[in-house]
Each structure stands twice: as structure tokens, then as C-alpha cells.
Amino acid sequence: MNIVVALKQIPSMADELPLNAQGSNLDFDEVDFVLNEFDEHALEQAVLVKEKSGGAVTALGVDLIEALDDVLYTALAKGADKAIKIVGDFEPGADSHTQAAWLAAVIRDLSPDLVLTGVQAANDLDGQIGPMLAAHLDLPYVGVVTGLEVAQGVAKVHKEFAGGVVADIEVDLPCVAGIQAAAKPPRYAPISKIRQIAKTAQIAEAEAAAAGPDAGVTLRRMAKPVATGRADMLAGDAKQVAAKIIDILTERGLL
Amino acid sequence: MLTTIEKLIFILLVAFFVGFLALRGFWGIYKIVRQGRPAPALKNIPQRMLAAVVQVGLQQTIFRSRPWLSVFHAFIFFGFSYYFLVNVTDLLEGFAPGFELVYGGRALAAAPTGLVNLFNLVADILSVLTLLGMIVFLVRRFISRDQRLRFNEGVLLNPRVQAGGVARDSLIVGGFILLHVGSRFLGQALRLAEHGAPDPFMPFASLTANLFGGLSPAALDAGIHTTWWLAIGLIVLFFPYFVVSKHIHLMVAPINLGLAKQNPRGQLDDASPPGSDIQPGAANLLDLAWPRLLDAYACIMCNRCNDVCPAHSLGSVLSPAAVEVNKRYLINQNFAALAGGSAPPLSLIEHVISPQAVWSCTTCYACVRVCPVGNEPMADIVDIRRSLLIQGDGLDSGVQTALESLSKNGNWFGQGKRARPKWSKALDIEIKDAGKEAVDYLWFVGDTASFDSRVTPLTQAFARILHHAGVDFGILGQAESNAGNDVRRMGEEGLFEQLMENNLKAFSASTFERIVTTDPHSLNTLRNEYRWNGNRRQVIHYSSLLLQLFESGRLQVTQPLSAYVATYHDPCYLGRYNGEYQAVRKLLQHLGVALHEMPRNCENSFCCGGGGHIWMGETPPGERPAENRIREAVTTLTAHAGEGKQENWLFVVSCPKDLIMFSDAVKTTANDGAIQVIDLIQLVEQATGLDKA
């Protein structure tokens, strides 16, 4: 079975997110990029399916900022069999529709049985890569998946709805699934293994196809939230604090 | 003297039991130990061996703990050592016609009487002391049942150990010693009875001889023959038992001490031999380095390491002693196959230590420090972790999160690289970037002091103190990564390498003379483990720098802190690992703080339970090490200041992790308000008046 995982790097939330001078987007020179957390789950789910039902896992992604190699080496260390990076002249903020088009062009040639990707990513939060891949590849799509098994040409997909309702869905292969959480927490890849792989493994390169239609939305302005109101901390011992509370309540006519 | 038949039987017994069985066993042990992985090369082995013999001769390593039991051990040790000589004379008594040493050796024409009398006196006294020591040991194990000889519930033990194997072995060894020494002693008493007069140089034997006054000459002669056989014949029969018994420690312990690690304590051995492509760490018994296999033979199973282990002493399933005991029993069970090189892989986590126990170790080094025979159970544990990490099995989620953040961000706080120097932005003084301008001291800040909001005020205060004292210092800022000390001890060798390379790159892009750090963990790995490639820099702890600043007058005590009643906690990586105890104590004296030592101080300090261990998502229930330590401090200060007089009590620390661990422990032990955890930085601030500036 041929499993493909589409990975995407996004700005690290561990840092503060500085804006560019125009205030039109992040200052991409001043942020670190990390793998989208949901994509880590997609990769883990792909490796779990492979370990249970056999097959091979191909990890691929768009090399937006020329730093995808480490992500792909890590994927190989975690159990992927093959890695592909899509290269070209990119904007670091390329939107999900555009990325989906580049990814789909490469994935189509891989004739996958199963395509997994994170259900969404923290940067654009639109959850579009999965559905767009499915549309480009003309395959069925299930999103918000929290577990997936494969048997006899069918993917059995576990999905959680709001209010604690769960559903088990059968989807004919090939299909695309947007992973919310893998059946197990993503495994740890020891750095020595990643470094070993980095010395020996080959990452295939694919040229990005001409970009298709973008998301149709334009980012006009990006700004930090403005603080409105703030909390006052009441200092002092219990009696003093109690007295202050009474004052405040009286002042507002609540007592 | 023996009859000819007796002599013949004796010679045949020696040939078979010693010459064949025991030698074959010892050769097997040698072959097994040689199958361990290579360890760092050792230098000056003859000198080291000689030093080990002196160490053993003075019983130095044994007196590190349990002083009273050590006295009784010393009795047995000196008795046994002297018995090498005694046994030679016994052999002569058996084989040489007319040879006898009683009454100053008067039966021998050329005997130096004075010397023989001295020999007899020492033998007489040591025989009694050995018997006394052995009886105390047996009473302790079998009658008063010292709990320290037991293991905690849940500790993985070899089934034979579980079934009382160690006790059985102890009984056999104890019985042998009592019979061997007791018989020799009685044999001499019988000789005196035969001659019918006491020997003033054999007071105890003379006293005992009175018991045999009524026996016929034939009975006395039979007694002399029987006791000779029970004393000397028994050794011969006992010899092959050494191969399977813990009693072999008397031969292996000095060798083990002589071949002990020569690198600094703070330097772990490599995960796999340099230049090899063997899997890092140890999954199976023979993946361990050869000294770890020899350790199993040196172990006398005294459990002193359990006493000082912050995990075992508080009820955890980790027992450093069990690591050695299990290894030994595993080897015993597979002896022939191992010696023959045909043993199947023997999984360490199945037979030697459970994964839960592997992850319970805080790598505080107390077990290694206290071991009288130079064993390093902690080294086994780190090697097993390295192997578990590569297999990726059962990694604690908290540890995984920390390691992932360390590889992404260079810190375990989940914060971005850029946030590392954030604490310095809020200061009213400018801190130099050592990457941009040359400085005297490069201040290696470390993760906790950079990111933990409980510690960053002290980090800022230290900057102000250095600035006030006119120290030329700078930091690496974003370019600094976690030093990797705890990462390495959690078994993540690859990540340690990565962090070290990042820091070495940042060091070579900066200009500085030496490194100062408030973090003993960073200090340890920077000083002992980094590959400086000829560019080594001195790495000092801030306590030494502060002391130096006071001694040179660059800092002045304006308000002596004489109102405080304080105790001090030695951090593992400053004290036990790097031998630095005095700078802090001198500094406290300088500041006027009255210091009262806890019972466990300096080398015997008790771990706070921190290190990489604080990343663990799951911690065992029960008292935590830091809580145990705070109670010890409160008891210490109560003893000094008196009950109910909890005023100005301080628990002084010199490590950012300690500040956090012990501040929490003060709260959880309901000592909030009774004792304050305080860092040296805060004390210096107060004493110099900088806190009010």
C-alpha cells in the first residue's frame, strides 16, 4: 500500500510573532519555522498504518524556506520510507490553496492509496489543504480524523464530533484524510538516528507546478491584538482585600 | 602433623577443587568480563592497583557510610588478611614434622621467639575479632533483620534473589568464616591443652584451653586433626564456591577499585565506542562495557547505595544495588554459555532493571560515590536509557516534550530561541553580547535562569551585582543553547551532541577569557564533557566568582547578615560531581551568615530530585526527595535554634533548579513561612545593600 503524507512548515508559536514593517504579514525573516503539529500526527498515523497493514510511506512537502530537509529526515527517522521536497521560488506565506495545488501535482504521480495530512495548521487555520488535495486528485475526503485503519481496500476512519459523539466511517481507497490526532501520540525520533539518516538518505526533489488558483482571499493587514481593559490585583492581607472588595462593590452601587 | 594418608587426600583435594574447579571458574569470569564493550583506556594501572590496595588496606572506602558496621567489617577484613599468613603456618603445622608455633615456637630450634610471640598474639586477637565481626553480621541479617538489606516492593529482582538467594549465600559465607577461623582458633587452644600450660601471648586461646583440660591425649590429638581439616581443608573445598558467591568481592573489589574510571566523575563514557558503528547504549547484558560486568563481581550486596539513593530511600522501584545483584545472578545462571560465548542476548530491562526504575534515576551519583568497591550502577542506567531512547519505546511524555523542545528551540521551556535573553531587556544596565564585543567573563546563563519566572529576577540581580563590581562580562543571547548535561543523562546522546555543537559554534564566534555560570549542571558538562579541541576555557561557578569579588574588595559587605540561621544544600553537580564545597561556605562566612550543616552535607548531600528528572510527566507517589531534604533542614535548624523558634531560617541554595525544587517542597511540607529558600545571589544583594539600591 502506498501511503503519502503531506507536510507543511509553519511559523513557530514558541516565539513571539513579529510583524513586517508594512503590517501586512509576519516578518518571516524573524520567525523560526516548525512542522505543523497536526502534520506530525498525520505522519504518526501513516507510520502506524504501515506498521499494521504493510506498505510504504512517502513524506512530502513544499520547501517554502529551504529548511524542509530536517523535517523530512525526521520523518524518515520516524518510519517514512521516502521523502520528496517540492522546490521552486516561493513566498514563505504561500496560502493553503496554492500549496495544495503544488502538492497535488506531485502526489498524483505517486498513485497513492491513502493520502494523510494535518486537519489544519495554526498559520492560516482554514483546514483547506486536505479538502483541496481531495478535489485536485478527485478522491473522497474525511476530516477531523482521530484514528484510521486499512483493510481490504477500505479505510476505517474514526472521527469525533462535538458533544462526545463518535463515528466510525468506511471510505473506499484511495482517499484523503485530514488527521486531528493519530491513534497514538507521535513517537520520538532520536537525534542520533536523524543525523545518521541525514548522512545517508536521499531526498527526491520535484519542481513546483505552475501555481493554480489561490485561495481567493488577500491578506490586507495583520496586527497584534490591542489590550482592552486589564485586571487590578488587590494586595494586602485577607481583611484589607475584603475591605477593598466592599469599596469596589459599593462604588459600583452593587451593595 | 598430618598422617601420610591425610597429606595425600589434602593434595588431591587442592588439585581438584583449587587447581581445576576454581581455576576453571575464574577463567570463565575473565572470559565473560572480556566480552563487555570497550571502556575508556586506563593509564598507570600498576600505580592505581597499588593505590587500591592501600585504600582497601585502610578500609577507606568502607568508612564512607555505616561507621559501626564498618568497624566490624574491618575486624573481619584484618583477620582475613592476616589469615593469609596464619594459613601458611597452619600448612606447615600440617606438613612439616614437629612444626608448631605455640610458646614462641619453642619446638623449633631457630625460631625468633619475640617475632613468633607477636605473631601469635595478633593471630589470637584477630581470630576473636573476626569471629565477633562475623557474628554481628549474621545477627544483623538473620536475627535483628536490618531492613537495609531488603529491597523495596516492586523492585525487579532475579527469581533466585527473590527466593532468598543473597541470604543463603550470606549464611554459607558466614558459616564458612565461623568454621574456618573458629576451628583454627580451637586448634591452637587444643595444642595448648595438650601441653597443659597457658601461653601468655595467646590469651584467648589459653582461656579456651581450660575447657579441654579433662580430655585424654588421644582425644586432644583427634581434635587437633579435626580442627586442622575444618580450618584448612575447608578453604580448599570452599574455593570453587567463590565463583558463584558474592564473597568473591574480597578478590575482585581491589581489582575493581584499581581499574576504576579515571575520567572526571562528571564525564559519562561514550554511548558507543568511538569510531564504531555499534548501536549506542546497552540493550543486552554484553552490550555493557566490561567494567560494568566486573562491577557485578565486586558487589558484596551491602545495599549502601540503596540507602543514599533518592529514589530507593523514598520507596521507589529503583534500586542501584539490585542492578548489580541481578547482573550477577543473571551471569551465574548463564555462566557456562556466557563463558563459552554461546549465550543468547540477555535483555537488561527484562532481567536487570525495569523500565520504570530506569527512568526513576536522577543521576545524582550518590550510589557511585558511596560504593565501597567502586561500582557504577548509574553508568548501567544511563546506557540502558540510551538504548531505550534509540528503540523509542515507553518514553515518558513529559521527557519527550522536553527533548522535542530542546531540539527545536534549544531549551526545554517550549519557548523560542529569540526569547532566551528576554530577561536582560528589562534591566536598566546594558549587557554585552559576547558575540559582538570581547569580554572577560562569558556568562553561560542556562535554561532555568533564562526562562523560569521564579528565577529570572535572580538572573537580573546577578547581572546587577557583576555590573556593580565592575566585572567585564557578556552573554551569548539567542546563540546560547541548553548545555545538554541533563539531556545526555536522560540518554539522548545525539541531542547532546547537537546542543554541544551549537554552543561550541557560538563560543568560537565570541571573544572571552573564561566562563561563569550559576547553573551547576551546565558547569559540569561544559567543564568535563565539551570537546574544546585545544580551545578549552576555564568554567567557574558563580559562588567562586562572588567569593573572589569579596576577597579582592570589589564587593563589600555593608550589612552583615548575622540575623539569619541557615543551612546549605550542596547541589549534586557542583559538589559530588565537581568537588566544590568550600567557596559557598567561605562566602556565607564572609556575609556573616551562621551556617549549620545538615547531617547529609558535602559529598553525602541528598539530591533534590531534579536534573532531567523534573521533565517527567509522571512521578511516583510518596515523599519527594526535596521534601525529605526540607524536613532534614528543619530538623537541623530546630536542633540548633530550639523548638518553635523559627525566625530567619534560611535554606541556602546555589543552583537555579534547587531554588524551584525546594521552594515547592517548602510549600508541600507546610513549612511556608518557617524556612525560606534563598539563593546566594539574594544574600549577596542584601549584604551589599544592592537590594535597596
JSON list of C-alpha atoms in Angstrom, two decimals, chain A residues 12-16 18 28-35 40 78 185-196, chain B residues 280 389-392 395 400 403-404 407-409 414-419 422 478 492-495 497-499 501:
[
{"chain": "A", "resi": 12, "resn": "SER", "atom": "CA", "xyz": [6.88, 28.58, 15.42]},
{"chain": "A", "resi": 13, "resn": "MET", "atom": "CA", "xyz": [4.40, 29.58, 18.09]},
{"chain": "A", "resi": 14, "resn": "ALA", "atom": "CA", "xyz": [7.16, 29.29, 20.67]},
{"chain": "A", "resi": 15, "resn": "ASP", "atom": "CA", "xyz": [8.41, 32.69, 19.61]},
{"chain": "A", "resi": 16, "resn": "GLU", "atom": "CA", "xyz": [6.73, 36.00, 19.60]},
{"chain": "A", "resi": 18, "resn": "PRO", "atom": "CA", "xyz": [6.87, 39.92, 14.81]},
{"chain": "A", "resi": 28, "resn": "PHE", "atom": "CA", "xyz": [9.27, 35.94, 8.02]},
{"chain": "A", "resi": 29, "resn": "ASP", "atom": "CA", "xyz": [12.95, 36.76, 8.47]},
{"chain": "A", "resi": 30, "resn": "GLU", "atom": "CA", "xyz": [12.39, 36.98, 12.20]},
{"chain": "A", "resi": 31, "resn": "VAL", "atom": "CA", "xyz": [10.47, 33.76, 12.82]},
{"chain": "A", "resi": 32, "resn": "ASP", "atom": "CA", "xyz": [11.55, 30.14, 13.03]},
{"chain": "A", "resi": 33, "resn": "PHE", "atom": "CA", "xyz": [9.61, 27.56, 11.10]},
{"chain": "A", "resi": 34, "resn": "VAL", "atom": "CA", "xyz": [8.47, 24.25, 12.57]},
{"chain": "A", "resi": 35, "resn": "LEU", "atom": "CA", "xyz": [6.42, 21.35, 11.31]},
{"chain": "A", "resi": 40, "resn": "GLU", "atom": "CA", "xyz": [3.12, 15.34, 12.99]},
{"chain": "A", "resi": 78, "resn": "LYS", "atom": "CA", "xyz": [10.17, 8.01, 12.43]},
{"chain": "A", "resi": 185, "resn": "PRO", "atom": "CA", "xyz": [0.93, 10.22, 20.41]},
{"chain": "A", "resi": 186, "resn": "PRO", "atom": "CA", "xyz": [3.65, 10.91, 17.82]},
{"chain": "A", "resi": 187, "resn": "ARG", "atom": "CA", "xyz": [6.78, 8.94, 18.58]},
{"chain": "A", "resi": 188, "resn": "TYR", "atom": "CA", "xyz": [10.15, 10.46, 19.43]},
{"chain": "A", "resi": 189, "resn": "ALA", "atom": "CA", "xyz": [12.87, 10.40, 16.82]},
{"chain": "A", "resi": 190, "resn": "PRO", "atom": "CA", "xyz": [16.28, 10.23, 18.48]},
{"chain": "A", "resi": 191, "resn": "ILE", "atom": "CA", "xyz": [18.60, 12.90, 17.12]},
{"chain": "A", "resi": 192, "resn": "SER", "atom": "CA", "xyz": [21.41, 10.41, 16.52]},
{"chain": "A", "resi": 193, "resn": "LYS", "atom": "CA", "xyz": [19.09, 8.47, 14.22]},
{"chain": "A", "resi": 194, "resn": "ILE", "atom": "CA", "xyz": [18.04, 11.64, 12.39]},
{"chain": "A", "resi": 195, "resn": "ARG", "atom": "CA", "xyz": [21.67, 12.63, 11.98]},
{"chain": "A", "resi": 196, "resn": "GLN", "atom": "CA", "xyz": [22.56, 9.17, 10.73]},
{"chain": "B", "resi": 280, "resn": "PRO", "atom": "CA", "xyz": [24.52, 3.21, 21.21]},
{"chain": "B", "resi": 389, "resn": "LEU", "atom": "CA", "xyz": [15.73, 6.05, 23.51]},
{"chain": "B", "resi": 390, "resn": "ILE", "atom": "CA", "xyz": [17.00, 4.63, 20.25]},
{"chain": "B", "resi": 391, "resn": "GLN", "atom": "CA", "xyz": [14.27, 1.99, 20.31]},
{"chain": "B", "resi": 392, "resn": "GLY", "atom": "CA", "xyz": [11.84, 4.83, 21.07]},
{"chain": "B", "resi": 395, "resn": "LEU", "atom": "CA", "xyz": [9.43, 7.33, 26.65]},
{"chain": "B", "resi": 400, "resn": "GLN", "atom": "CA", "xyz": [9.57, 13.60, 25.10]},
{"chain": "B", "resi": 403, "resn": "LEU", "atom": "CA", "xyz": [13.52, 16.74, 24.31]},
{"chain": "B", "resi": 404, "resn": "GLU", "atom": "CA", "xyz": [11.46, 17.90, 21.33]},
{"chain": "B", "resi": 407, "resn": "SER", "atom": "CA", "xyz": [15.88, 20.03, 19.62]},
{"chain": "B", "resi": 408, "resn": "LYS", "atom": "CA", "xyz": [13.61, 22.71, 18.12]},
{"chain": "B", "resi": 409, "resn": "ASN", "atom": "CA", "xyz": [14.25, 25.65, 20.41]},
{"chain": "B", "resi": 414, "resn": "GLY", "atom": "CA", "xyz": [8.91, 25.38, 24.92]},
{"chain": "B", "resi": 415, "resn": "GLN", "atom": "CA", "xyz": [9.93, 28.96, 24.20]},
{"chain": "B", "resi": 416, "resn": "GLY", "atom": "CA", "xyz": [11.57, 30.25, 21.06]},
{"chain": "B", "resi": 417, "resn": "LYS", "atom": "CA", "xyz": [15.31, 30.81, 20.75]},
{"chain": "B", "resi": 418, "resn": "ARG", "atom": "CA", "xyz": [14.69, 34.52, 20.49]},
{"chain": "B", "resi": 419, "resn": "ALA", "atom": "CA", "xyz": [13.11, 34.63, 23.91]},
{"chain": "B", "resi": 422, "resn": "LYS", "atom": "CA", "xyz": [14.38, 38.40, 27.23]},
{"chain": "B", "resi": 478, "resn": "GLN", "atom": "CA", "xyz": [19.97, 33.87, 21.35]},
{"chain": "B", "resi": 492, "resn": "GLU", "atom": "CA", "xyz": [19.70, 11.35, 24.34]},
{"chain": "B", "resi": 493, "resn": "GLU", "atom": "CA", "xyz": [23.29, 11.31, 23.12]},
{"chain": "B", "resi": 494, "resn": "GLY", "atom": "CA", "xyz": [22.50, 12.66, 19.64]},
{"chain": "B", "resi": 495, "resn": "LEU", "atom": "CA", "xyz": [20.67, 15.67, 21.01]},
{"chain": "B", "resi": 497, "resn": "GLU", "atom": "CA", "xyz": [25.94, 16.31, 20.53]},
{"chain": "B", "resi": 498, "resn": "GLN", "atom": "CA", "xyz": [23.72, 18.75, 18.65]},
{"chain": "B", "resi": 499, "resn": "LEU", "atom": "CA", "xyz": [23.43, 21.12, 21.61]},
{"chain": "B", "resi": 501, "resn": "GLU", "atom": "CA", "xyz": [27.96, 21.71, 18.65]}
]
